[in-house]
CSV table of C-alpha atoms in Angstrom, one decimal:
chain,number,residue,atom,x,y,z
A,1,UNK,CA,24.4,-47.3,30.4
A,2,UNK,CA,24.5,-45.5,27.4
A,3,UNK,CA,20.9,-44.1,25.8
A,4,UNK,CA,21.4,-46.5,22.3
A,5,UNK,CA,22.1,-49.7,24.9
A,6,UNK,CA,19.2,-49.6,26.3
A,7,UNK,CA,17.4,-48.8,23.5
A,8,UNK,CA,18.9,-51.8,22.2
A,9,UNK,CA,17.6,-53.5,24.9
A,10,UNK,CA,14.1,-52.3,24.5
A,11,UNK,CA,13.8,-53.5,20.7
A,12,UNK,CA,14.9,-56.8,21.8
A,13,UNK,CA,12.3,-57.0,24.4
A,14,UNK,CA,9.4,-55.2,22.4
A,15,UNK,CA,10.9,-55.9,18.7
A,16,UNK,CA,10.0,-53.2,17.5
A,17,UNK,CA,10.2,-49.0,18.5
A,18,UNK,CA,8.9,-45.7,17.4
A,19,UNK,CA,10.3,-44.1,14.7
A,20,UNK,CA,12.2,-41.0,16.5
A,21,UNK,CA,14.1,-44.0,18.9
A,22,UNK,CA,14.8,-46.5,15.8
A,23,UNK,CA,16.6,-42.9,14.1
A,24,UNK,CA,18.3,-42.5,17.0
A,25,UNK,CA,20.0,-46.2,17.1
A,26,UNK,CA,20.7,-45.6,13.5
A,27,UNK,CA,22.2,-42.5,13.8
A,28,UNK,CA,24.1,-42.6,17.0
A,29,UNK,CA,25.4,-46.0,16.5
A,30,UNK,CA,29.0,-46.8,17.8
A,31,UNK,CA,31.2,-49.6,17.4
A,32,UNK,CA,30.9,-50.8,21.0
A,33,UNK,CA,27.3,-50.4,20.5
A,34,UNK,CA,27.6,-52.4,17.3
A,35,UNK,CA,29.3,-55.5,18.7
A,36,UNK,CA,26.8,-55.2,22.4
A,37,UNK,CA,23.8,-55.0,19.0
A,38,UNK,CA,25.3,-57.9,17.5
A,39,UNK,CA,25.9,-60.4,20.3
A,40,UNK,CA,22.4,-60.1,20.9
A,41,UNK,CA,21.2,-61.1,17.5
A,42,UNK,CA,23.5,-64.1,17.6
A,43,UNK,CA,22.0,-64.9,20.9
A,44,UNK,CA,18.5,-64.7,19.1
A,45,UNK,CA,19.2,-66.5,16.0
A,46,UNK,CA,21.5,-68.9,17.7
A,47,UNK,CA,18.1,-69.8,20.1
A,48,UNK,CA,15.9,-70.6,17.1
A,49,UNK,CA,18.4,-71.9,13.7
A,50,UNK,CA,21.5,-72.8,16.2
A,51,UNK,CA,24.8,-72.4,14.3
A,52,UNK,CA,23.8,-73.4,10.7
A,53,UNK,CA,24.1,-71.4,7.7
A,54,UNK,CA,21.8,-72.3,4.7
A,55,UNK,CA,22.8,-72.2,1.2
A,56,UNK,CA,20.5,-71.0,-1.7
A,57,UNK,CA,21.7,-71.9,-5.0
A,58,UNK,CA,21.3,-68.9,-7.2
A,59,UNK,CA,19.8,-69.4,-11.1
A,60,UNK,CA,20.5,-65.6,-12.5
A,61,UNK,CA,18.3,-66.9,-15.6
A,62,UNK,CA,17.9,-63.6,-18.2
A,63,UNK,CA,19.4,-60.2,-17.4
A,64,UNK,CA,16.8,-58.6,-19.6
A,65,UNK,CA,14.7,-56.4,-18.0
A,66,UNK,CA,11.3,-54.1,-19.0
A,67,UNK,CA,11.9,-51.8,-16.3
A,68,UNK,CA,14.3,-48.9,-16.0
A,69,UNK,CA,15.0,-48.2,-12.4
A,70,UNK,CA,17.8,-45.8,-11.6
A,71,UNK,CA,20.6,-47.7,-9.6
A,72,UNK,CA,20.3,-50.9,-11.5
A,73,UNK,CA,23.0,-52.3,-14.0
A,74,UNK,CA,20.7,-54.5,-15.9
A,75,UNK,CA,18.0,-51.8,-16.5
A,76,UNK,CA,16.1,-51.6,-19.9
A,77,UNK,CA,18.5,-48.4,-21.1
A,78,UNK,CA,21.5,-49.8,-19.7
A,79,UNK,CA,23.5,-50.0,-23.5
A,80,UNK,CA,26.5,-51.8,-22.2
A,81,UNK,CA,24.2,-54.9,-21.0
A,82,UNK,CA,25.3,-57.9,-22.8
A,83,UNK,CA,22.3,-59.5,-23.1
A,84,UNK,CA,21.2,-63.5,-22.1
A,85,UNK,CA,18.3,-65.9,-21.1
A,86,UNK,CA,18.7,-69.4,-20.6
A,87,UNK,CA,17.1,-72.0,-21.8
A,88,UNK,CA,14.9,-74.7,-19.4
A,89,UNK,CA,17.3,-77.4,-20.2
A,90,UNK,CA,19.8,-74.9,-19.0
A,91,UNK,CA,18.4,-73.9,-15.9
A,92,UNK,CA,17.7,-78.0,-15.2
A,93,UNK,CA,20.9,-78.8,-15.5
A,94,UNK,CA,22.2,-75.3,-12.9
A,95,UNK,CA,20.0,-77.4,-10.9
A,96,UNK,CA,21.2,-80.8,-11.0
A,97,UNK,CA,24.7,-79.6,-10.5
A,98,UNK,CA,23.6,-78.1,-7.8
A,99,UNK,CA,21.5,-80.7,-6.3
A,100,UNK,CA,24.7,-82.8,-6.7
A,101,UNK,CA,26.8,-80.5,-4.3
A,102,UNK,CA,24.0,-80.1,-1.7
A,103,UNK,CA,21.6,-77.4,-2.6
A,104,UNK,CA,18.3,-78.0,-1.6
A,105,UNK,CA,17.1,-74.4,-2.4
A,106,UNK,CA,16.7,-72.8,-6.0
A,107,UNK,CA,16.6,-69.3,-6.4
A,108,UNK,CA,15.4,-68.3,-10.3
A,109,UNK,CA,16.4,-64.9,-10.4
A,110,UNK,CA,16.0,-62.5,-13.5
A,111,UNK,CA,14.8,-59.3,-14.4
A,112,UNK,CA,11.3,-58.2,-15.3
A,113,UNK,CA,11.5,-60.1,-18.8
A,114,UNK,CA,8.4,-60.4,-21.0
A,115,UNK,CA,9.9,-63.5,-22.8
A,116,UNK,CA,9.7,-65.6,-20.1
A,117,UNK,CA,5.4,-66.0,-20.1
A,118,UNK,CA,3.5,-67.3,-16.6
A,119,UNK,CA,3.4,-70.5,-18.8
A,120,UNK,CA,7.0,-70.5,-19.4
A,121,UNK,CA,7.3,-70.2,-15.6
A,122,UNK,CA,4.9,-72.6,-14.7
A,123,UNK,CA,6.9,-75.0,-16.9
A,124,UNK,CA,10.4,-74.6,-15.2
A,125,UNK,CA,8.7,-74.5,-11.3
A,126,UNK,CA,6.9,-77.9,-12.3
A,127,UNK,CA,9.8,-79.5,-13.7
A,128,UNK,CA,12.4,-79.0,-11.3
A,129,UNK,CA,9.7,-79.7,-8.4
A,130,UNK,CA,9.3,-83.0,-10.4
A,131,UNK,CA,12.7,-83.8,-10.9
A,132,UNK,CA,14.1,-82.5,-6.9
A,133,UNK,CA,10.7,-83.1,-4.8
A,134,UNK,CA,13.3,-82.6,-1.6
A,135,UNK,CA,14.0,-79.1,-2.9
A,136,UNK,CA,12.2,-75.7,-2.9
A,137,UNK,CA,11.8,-73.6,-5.7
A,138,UNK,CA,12.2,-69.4,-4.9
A,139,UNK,CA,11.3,-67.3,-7.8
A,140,UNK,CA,12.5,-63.7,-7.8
A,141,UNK,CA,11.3,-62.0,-11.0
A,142,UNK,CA,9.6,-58.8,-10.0
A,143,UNK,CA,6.0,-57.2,-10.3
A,144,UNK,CA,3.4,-59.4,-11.0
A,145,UNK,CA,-0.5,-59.8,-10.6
A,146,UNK,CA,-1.7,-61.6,-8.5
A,147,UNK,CA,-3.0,-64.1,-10.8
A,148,UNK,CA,0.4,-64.9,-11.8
A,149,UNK,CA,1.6,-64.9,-8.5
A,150,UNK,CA,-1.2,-67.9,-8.3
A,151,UNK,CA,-0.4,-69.8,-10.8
A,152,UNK,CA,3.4,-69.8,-9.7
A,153,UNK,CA,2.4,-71.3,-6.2
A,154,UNK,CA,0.1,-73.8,-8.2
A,155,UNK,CA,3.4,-75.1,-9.9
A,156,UNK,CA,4.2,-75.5,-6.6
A,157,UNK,CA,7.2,-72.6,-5.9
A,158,UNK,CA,7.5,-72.1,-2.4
A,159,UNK,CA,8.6,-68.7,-1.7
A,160,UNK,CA,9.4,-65.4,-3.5
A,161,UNK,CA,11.7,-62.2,-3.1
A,162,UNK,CA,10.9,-59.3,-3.5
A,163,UNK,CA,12.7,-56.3,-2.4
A,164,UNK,CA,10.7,-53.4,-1.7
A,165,UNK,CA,13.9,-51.0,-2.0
A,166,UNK,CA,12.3,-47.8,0.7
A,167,UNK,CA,9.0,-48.0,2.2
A,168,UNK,CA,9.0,-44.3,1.7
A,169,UNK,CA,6.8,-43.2,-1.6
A,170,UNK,CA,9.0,-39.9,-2.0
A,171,UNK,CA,12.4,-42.0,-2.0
A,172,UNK,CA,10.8,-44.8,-3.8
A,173,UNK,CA,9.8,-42.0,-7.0
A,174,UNK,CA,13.9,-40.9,-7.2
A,175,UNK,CA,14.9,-44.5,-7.3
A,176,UNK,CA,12.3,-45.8,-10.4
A,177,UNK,CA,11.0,-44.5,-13.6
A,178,UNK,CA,7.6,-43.0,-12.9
A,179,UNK,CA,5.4,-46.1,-14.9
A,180,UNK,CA,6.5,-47.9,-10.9
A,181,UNK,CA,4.7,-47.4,-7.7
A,182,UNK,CA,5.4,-48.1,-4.5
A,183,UNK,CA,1.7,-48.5,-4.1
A,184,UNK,CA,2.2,-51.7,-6.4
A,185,UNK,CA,5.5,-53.2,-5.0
A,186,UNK,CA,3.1,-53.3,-1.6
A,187,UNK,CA,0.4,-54.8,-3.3
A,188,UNK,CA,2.6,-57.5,-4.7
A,189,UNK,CA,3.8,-58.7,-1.5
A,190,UNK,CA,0.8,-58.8,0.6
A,191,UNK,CA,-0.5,-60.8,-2.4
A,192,UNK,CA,2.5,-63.1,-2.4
A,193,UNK,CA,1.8,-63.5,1.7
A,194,UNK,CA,-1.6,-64.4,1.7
A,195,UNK,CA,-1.5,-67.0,-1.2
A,196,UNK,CA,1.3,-68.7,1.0
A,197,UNK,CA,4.3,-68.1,-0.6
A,198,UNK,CA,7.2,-67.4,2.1
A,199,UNK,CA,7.6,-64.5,1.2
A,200,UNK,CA,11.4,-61.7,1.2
A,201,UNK,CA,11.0,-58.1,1.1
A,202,UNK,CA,14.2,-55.7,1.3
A,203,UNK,CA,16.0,-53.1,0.7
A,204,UNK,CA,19.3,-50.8,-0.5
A,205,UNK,CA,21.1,-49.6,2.5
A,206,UNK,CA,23.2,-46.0,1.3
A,207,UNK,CA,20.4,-45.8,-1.9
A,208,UNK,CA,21.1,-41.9,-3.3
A,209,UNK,CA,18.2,-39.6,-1.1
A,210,UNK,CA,17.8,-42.2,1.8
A,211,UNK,CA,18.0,-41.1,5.3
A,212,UNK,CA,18.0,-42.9,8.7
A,213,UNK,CA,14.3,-41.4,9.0
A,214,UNK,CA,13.7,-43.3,5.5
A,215,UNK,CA,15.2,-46.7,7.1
A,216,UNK,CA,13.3,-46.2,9.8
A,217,UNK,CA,10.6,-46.8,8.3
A,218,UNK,CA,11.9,-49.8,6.3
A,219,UNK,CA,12.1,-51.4,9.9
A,220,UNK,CA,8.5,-50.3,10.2
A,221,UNK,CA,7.0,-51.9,7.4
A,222,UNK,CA,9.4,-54.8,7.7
A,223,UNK,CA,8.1,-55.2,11.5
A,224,UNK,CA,4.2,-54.7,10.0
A,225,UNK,CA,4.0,-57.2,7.1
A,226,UNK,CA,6.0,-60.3,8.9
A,227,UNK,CA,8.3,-61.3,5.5
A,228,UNK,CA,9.6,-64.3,6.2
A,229,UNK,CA,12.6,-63.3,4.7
A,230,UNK,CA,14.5,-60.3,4.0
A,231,UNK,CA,17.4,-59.3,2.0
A,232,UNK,CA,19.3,-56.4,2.5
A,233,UNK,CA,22.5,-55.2,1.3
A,234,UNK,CA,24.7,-51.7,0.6
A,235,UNK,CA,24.0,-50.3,-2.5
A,236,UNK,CA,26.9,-50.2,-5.0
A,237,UNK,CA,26.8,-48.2,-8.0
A,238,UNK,CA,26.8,-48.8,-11.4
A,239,UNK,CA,28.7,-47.4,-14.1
A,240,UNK,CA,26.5,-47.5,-16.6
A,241,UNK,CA,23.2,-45.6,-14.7
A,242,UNK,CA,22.5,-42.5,-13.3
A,243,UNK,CA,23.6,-43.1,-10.3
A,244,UNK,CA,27.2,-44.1,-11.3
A,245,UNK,CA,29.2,-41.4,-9.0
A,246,UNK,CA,26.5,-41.8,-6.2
A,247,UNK,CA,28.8,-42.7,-2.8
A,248,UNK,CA,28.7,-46.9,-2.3
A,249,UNK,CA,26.4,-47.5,1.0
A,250,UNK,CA,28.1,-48.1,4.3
A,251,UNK,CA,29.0,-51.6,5.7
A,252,UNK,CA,29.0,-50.4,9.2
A,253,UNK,CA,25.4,-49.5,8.6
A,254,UNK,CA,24.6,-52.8,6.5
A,255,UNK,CA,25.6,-54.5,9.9
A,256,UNK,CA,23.9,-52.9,12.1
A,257,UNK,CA,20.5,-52.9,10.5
A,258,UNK,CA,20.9,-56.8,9.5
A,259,UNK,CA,21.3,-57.1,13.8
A,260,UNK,CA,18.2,-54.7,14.4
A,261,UNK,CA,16.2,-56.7,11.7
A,262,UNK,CA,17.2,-60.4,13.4
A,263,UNK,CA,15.5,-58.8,16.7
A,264,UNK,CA,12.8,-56.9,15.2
A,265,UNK,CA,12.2,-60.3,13.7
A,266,UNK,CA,13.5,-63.5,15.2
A,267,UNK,CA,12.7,-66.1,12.8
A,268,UNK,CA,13.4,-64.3,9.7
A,269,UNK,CA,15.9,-65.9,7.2
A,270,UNK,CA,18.5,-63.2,6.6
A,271,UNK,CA,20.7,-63.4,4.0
A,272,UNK,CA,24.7,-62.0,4.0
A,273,UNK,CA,24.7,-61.1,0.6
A,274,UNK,CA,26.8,-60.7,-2.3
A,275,UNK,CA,26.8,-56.9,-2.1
A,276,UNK,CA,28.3,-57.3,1.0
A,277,UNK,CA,30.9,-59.7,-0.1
A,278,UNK,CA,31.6,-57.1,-3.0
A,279,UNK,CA,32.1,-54.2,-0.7
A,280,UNK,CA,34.6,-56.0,1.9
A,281,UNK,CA,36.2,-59.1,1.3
A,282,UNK,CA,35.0,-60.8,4.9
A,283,UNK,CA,31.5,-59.0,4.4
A,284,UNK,CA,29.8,-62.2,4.3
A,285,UNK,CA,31.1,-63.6,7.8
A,286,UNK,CA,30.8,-60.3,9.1
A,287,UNK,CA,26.8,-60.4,8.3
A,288,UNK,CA,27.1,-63.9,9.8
A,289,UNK,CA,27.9,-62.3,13.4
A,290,UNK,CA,25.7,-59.5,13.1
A,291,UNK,CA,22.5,-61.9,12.5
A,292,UNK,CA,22.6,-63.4,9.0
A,293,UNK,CA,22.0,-67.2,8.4
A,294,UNK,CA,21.6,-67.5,4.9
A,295,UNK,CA,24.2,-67.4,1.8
A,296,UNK,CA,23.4,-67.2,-1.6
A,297,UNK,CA,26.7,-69.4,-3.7
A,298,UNK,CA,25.7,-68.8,-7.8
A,299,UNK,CA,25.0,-72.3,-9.8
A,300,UNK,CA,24.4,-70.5,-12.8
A,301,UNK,CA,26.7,-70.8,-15.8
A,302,UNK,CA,30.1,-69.7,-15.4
A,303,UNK,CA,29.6,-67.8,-19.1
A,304,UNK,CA,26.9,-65.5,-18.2
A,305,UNK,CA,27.7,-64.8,-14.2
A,306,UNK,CA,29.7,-61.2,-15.4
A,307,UNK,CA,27.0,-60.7,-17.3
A,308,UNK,CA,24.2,-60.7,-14.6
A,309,UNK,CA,26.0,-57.3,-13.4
A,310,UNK,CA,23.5,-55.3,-11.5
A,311,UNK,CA,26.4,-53.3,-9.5
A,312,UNK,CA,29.9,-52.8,-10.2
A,313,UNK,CA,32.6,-55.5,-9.0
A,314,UNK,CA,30.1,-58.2,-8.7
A,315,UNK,CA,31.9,-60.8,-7.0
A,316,UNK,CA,31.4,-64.0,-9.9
A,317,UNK,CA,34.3,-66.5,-8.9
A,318,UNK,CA,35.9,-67.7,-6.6
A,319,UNK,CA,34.2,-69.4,-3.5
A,320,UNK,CA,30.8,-67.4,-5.1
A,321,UNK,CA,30.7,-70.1,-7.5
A,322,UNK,CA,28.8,-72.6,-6.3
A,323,UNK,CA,31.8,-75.0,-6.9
A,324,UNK,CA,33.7,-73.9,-4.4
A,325,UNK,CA,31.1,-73.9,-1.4
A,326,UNK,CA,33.8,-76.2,0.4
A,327,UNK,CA,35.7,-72.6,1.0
A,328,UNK,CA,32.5,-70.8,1.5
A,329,UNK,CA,31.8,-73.8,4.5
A,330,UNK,CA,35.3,-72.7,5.8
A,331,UNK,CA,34.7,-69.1,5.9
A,332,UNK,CA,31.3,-69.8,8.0
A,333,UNK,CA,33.5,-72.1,10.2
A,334,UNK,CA,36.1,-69.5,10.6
A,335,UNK,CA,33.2,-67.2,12.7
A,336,UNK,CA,31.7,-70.3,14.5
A,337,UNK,CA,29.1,-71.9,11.7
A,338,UNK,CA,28.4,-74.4,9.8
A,339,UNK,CA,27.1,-74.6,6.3
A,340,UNK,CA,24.2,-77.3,6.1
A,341,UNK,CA,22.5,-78.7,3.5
A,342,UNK,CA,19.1,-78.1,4.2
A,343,UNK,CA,15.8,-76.7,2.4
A,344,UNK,CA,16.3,-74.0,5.4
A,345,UNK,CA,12.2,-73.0,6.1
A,346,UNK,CA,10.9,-70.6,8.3
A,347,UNK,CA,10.7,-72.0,11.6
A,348,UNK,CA,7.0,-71.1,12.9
A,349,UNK,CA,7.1,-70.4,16.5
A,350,UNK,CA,5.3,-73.5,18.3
């Protein structure tokens, strides 16, 4: 038995390793010691979720954004940004289409944007809890205190993403302008956790400087503060940052860290993401069978989805249009799934 099968099999039994033997799976990873990876995080998810896939409907609500960080395309110096926020009536009706086609989750997504006050977010959460009581509300808009992050589960939003990009402060201070701290990203989530959000950390796999030590401890942290989500995805660069010639992250490693997070965590709701999508055309079912069981279709307006552009080649139509999730159901039934309608909670261990 090869030395990454069985420690393989000691991460499933212990969910978690040290450092030095969660480098070695990540550096010595094969194929066959992919797939051996990947049937056993199919085993686990399959044993708690079964064989559905939820659905998130995505609300990409302003692509303005205070902050400047390095890899992203909607950063506050990004001069080719075309700039838009929706209006509350807008983002209502993103919601009733997609309550309409079986979404039972929102996702508000947008960049750090001043505009939109805690009252102005208070307003939307309260509305669309009001008007879809069967549906929860996930906000994703960045850095906040914790007073904010208060009134927002007052309003009654039930979970919020955000990725923590490396759990290493070095890594974290070549990614971001120096006004952001890694200190503060950490903050925010324990914050988010113990006012009861369910709360999604995350990261860039391939981010320019990372190394497997640097994931390494992304499975650390990951394994330490119990996210009830987590999104992860390759990065992909933009044209207009400074990362724009940066390499694209690896898929093969996307994979395999998606299967080491499902048994580091069993519960955990994993998305396949867009990035993956983006960088292969069967990413999405390929996350699937390493762990995933989450997909993320977009309900917001057709006009602004190429303009909510944080990477280059952003897949925006097609079956990511919420519209079509009758193709995205089909590519989940192509790899053995099924794409439920369903608010999709954490399942607490009994």
């Amino acid at each position: 038995m090869s030395r990454i099968i069985e420690l393989i099999d000691k991460l499933e039994r212990e969910h978690i390793l040290p450092k030095s033997e969660l480098v070695e799976i990540i550096s010595g990873h094969t194929p066959e010691t992919d797939e051996y990876l990947f049937e056993k995080a199919r085993a686990v998810r399959e044993k708690i979720y079964g064989k559905d896939v939820y659905m998130r409907g995505l609300v990409e609500f302003t692509n303005y954004c205070k902050n400047d960080c390095l890899y992203c395309g909607i950063r506050r110096s990004a001069k080719g940004a075309e700039r838009y926020r929706l209006t509350e009536e807008q983002i209502l009706e993103c919601c009733e289409t997609g309550h309409e086609l079986g979404f039972r989750t929102f996702v508000l997504q947008g960049g750090e944007d001043v505009f939109y006050t805690d009252d102005k977010i208070v307003s939307i959460v309260t509305k669309i809890k009001e008007k879809f009581p069967d549906c929860a509300v996930t906000l994703s808009i960045g850095e906040k205190s914790r007073e904010s992050y208060e009134k927002f589960r007052n309003a009654g939003a039930d979970r919020y993403l955000l990725r923590h990009e490396t759990a290493n402060s070095e890594h974290y201070s070549k990614l971001h302008p120096k006004e952001l701290s890694l200190e503060n990203r950490m903050r925010c989530l324990a914050d988010l956790k113990e006012l009861g959000f369910q709360t999604g950390c995350g990261f860039m796999v391939g981010s320019p400087y990372q190394t497997a030590e640097n994931l390494a401890e992304d499975l650390l942290y990951i394994y330490d503060l119990k996210p009830h989500m987590v999104g992860i995805g390759p990065f992909v660069p933009h044209h207009d940052t400074p990362f724009a010639e940066e390499k694209q992250g690896s898929l093969e490693t996307t994979l395999l860290l998606l299967g080491m997070i499902r048994l580091i965590l069993p519960n955990v709701l994993l998305p396949a993401t867009t990035a993956l999508g983006t960088i292969h055309p069967k990413g999405r079912e390929m996350g699937i069978l390493a762990g995933a069981n989450v997909v993320m279709p977009n309900l917001s307006p057709k006009d602004v989805r190429k303009k909510y552009l944080l990477y280059d080649n952003k897949i925006c139509t097609g079956d990511e249009a919420a519209e079509c999730i009758a193709c995205l159901g089909r590519r989940m039934e192509s790899v053995g799934y099924k794409l439920v309608s369903a608010r999709g909670d954490f399942i607490v261990d009994s």
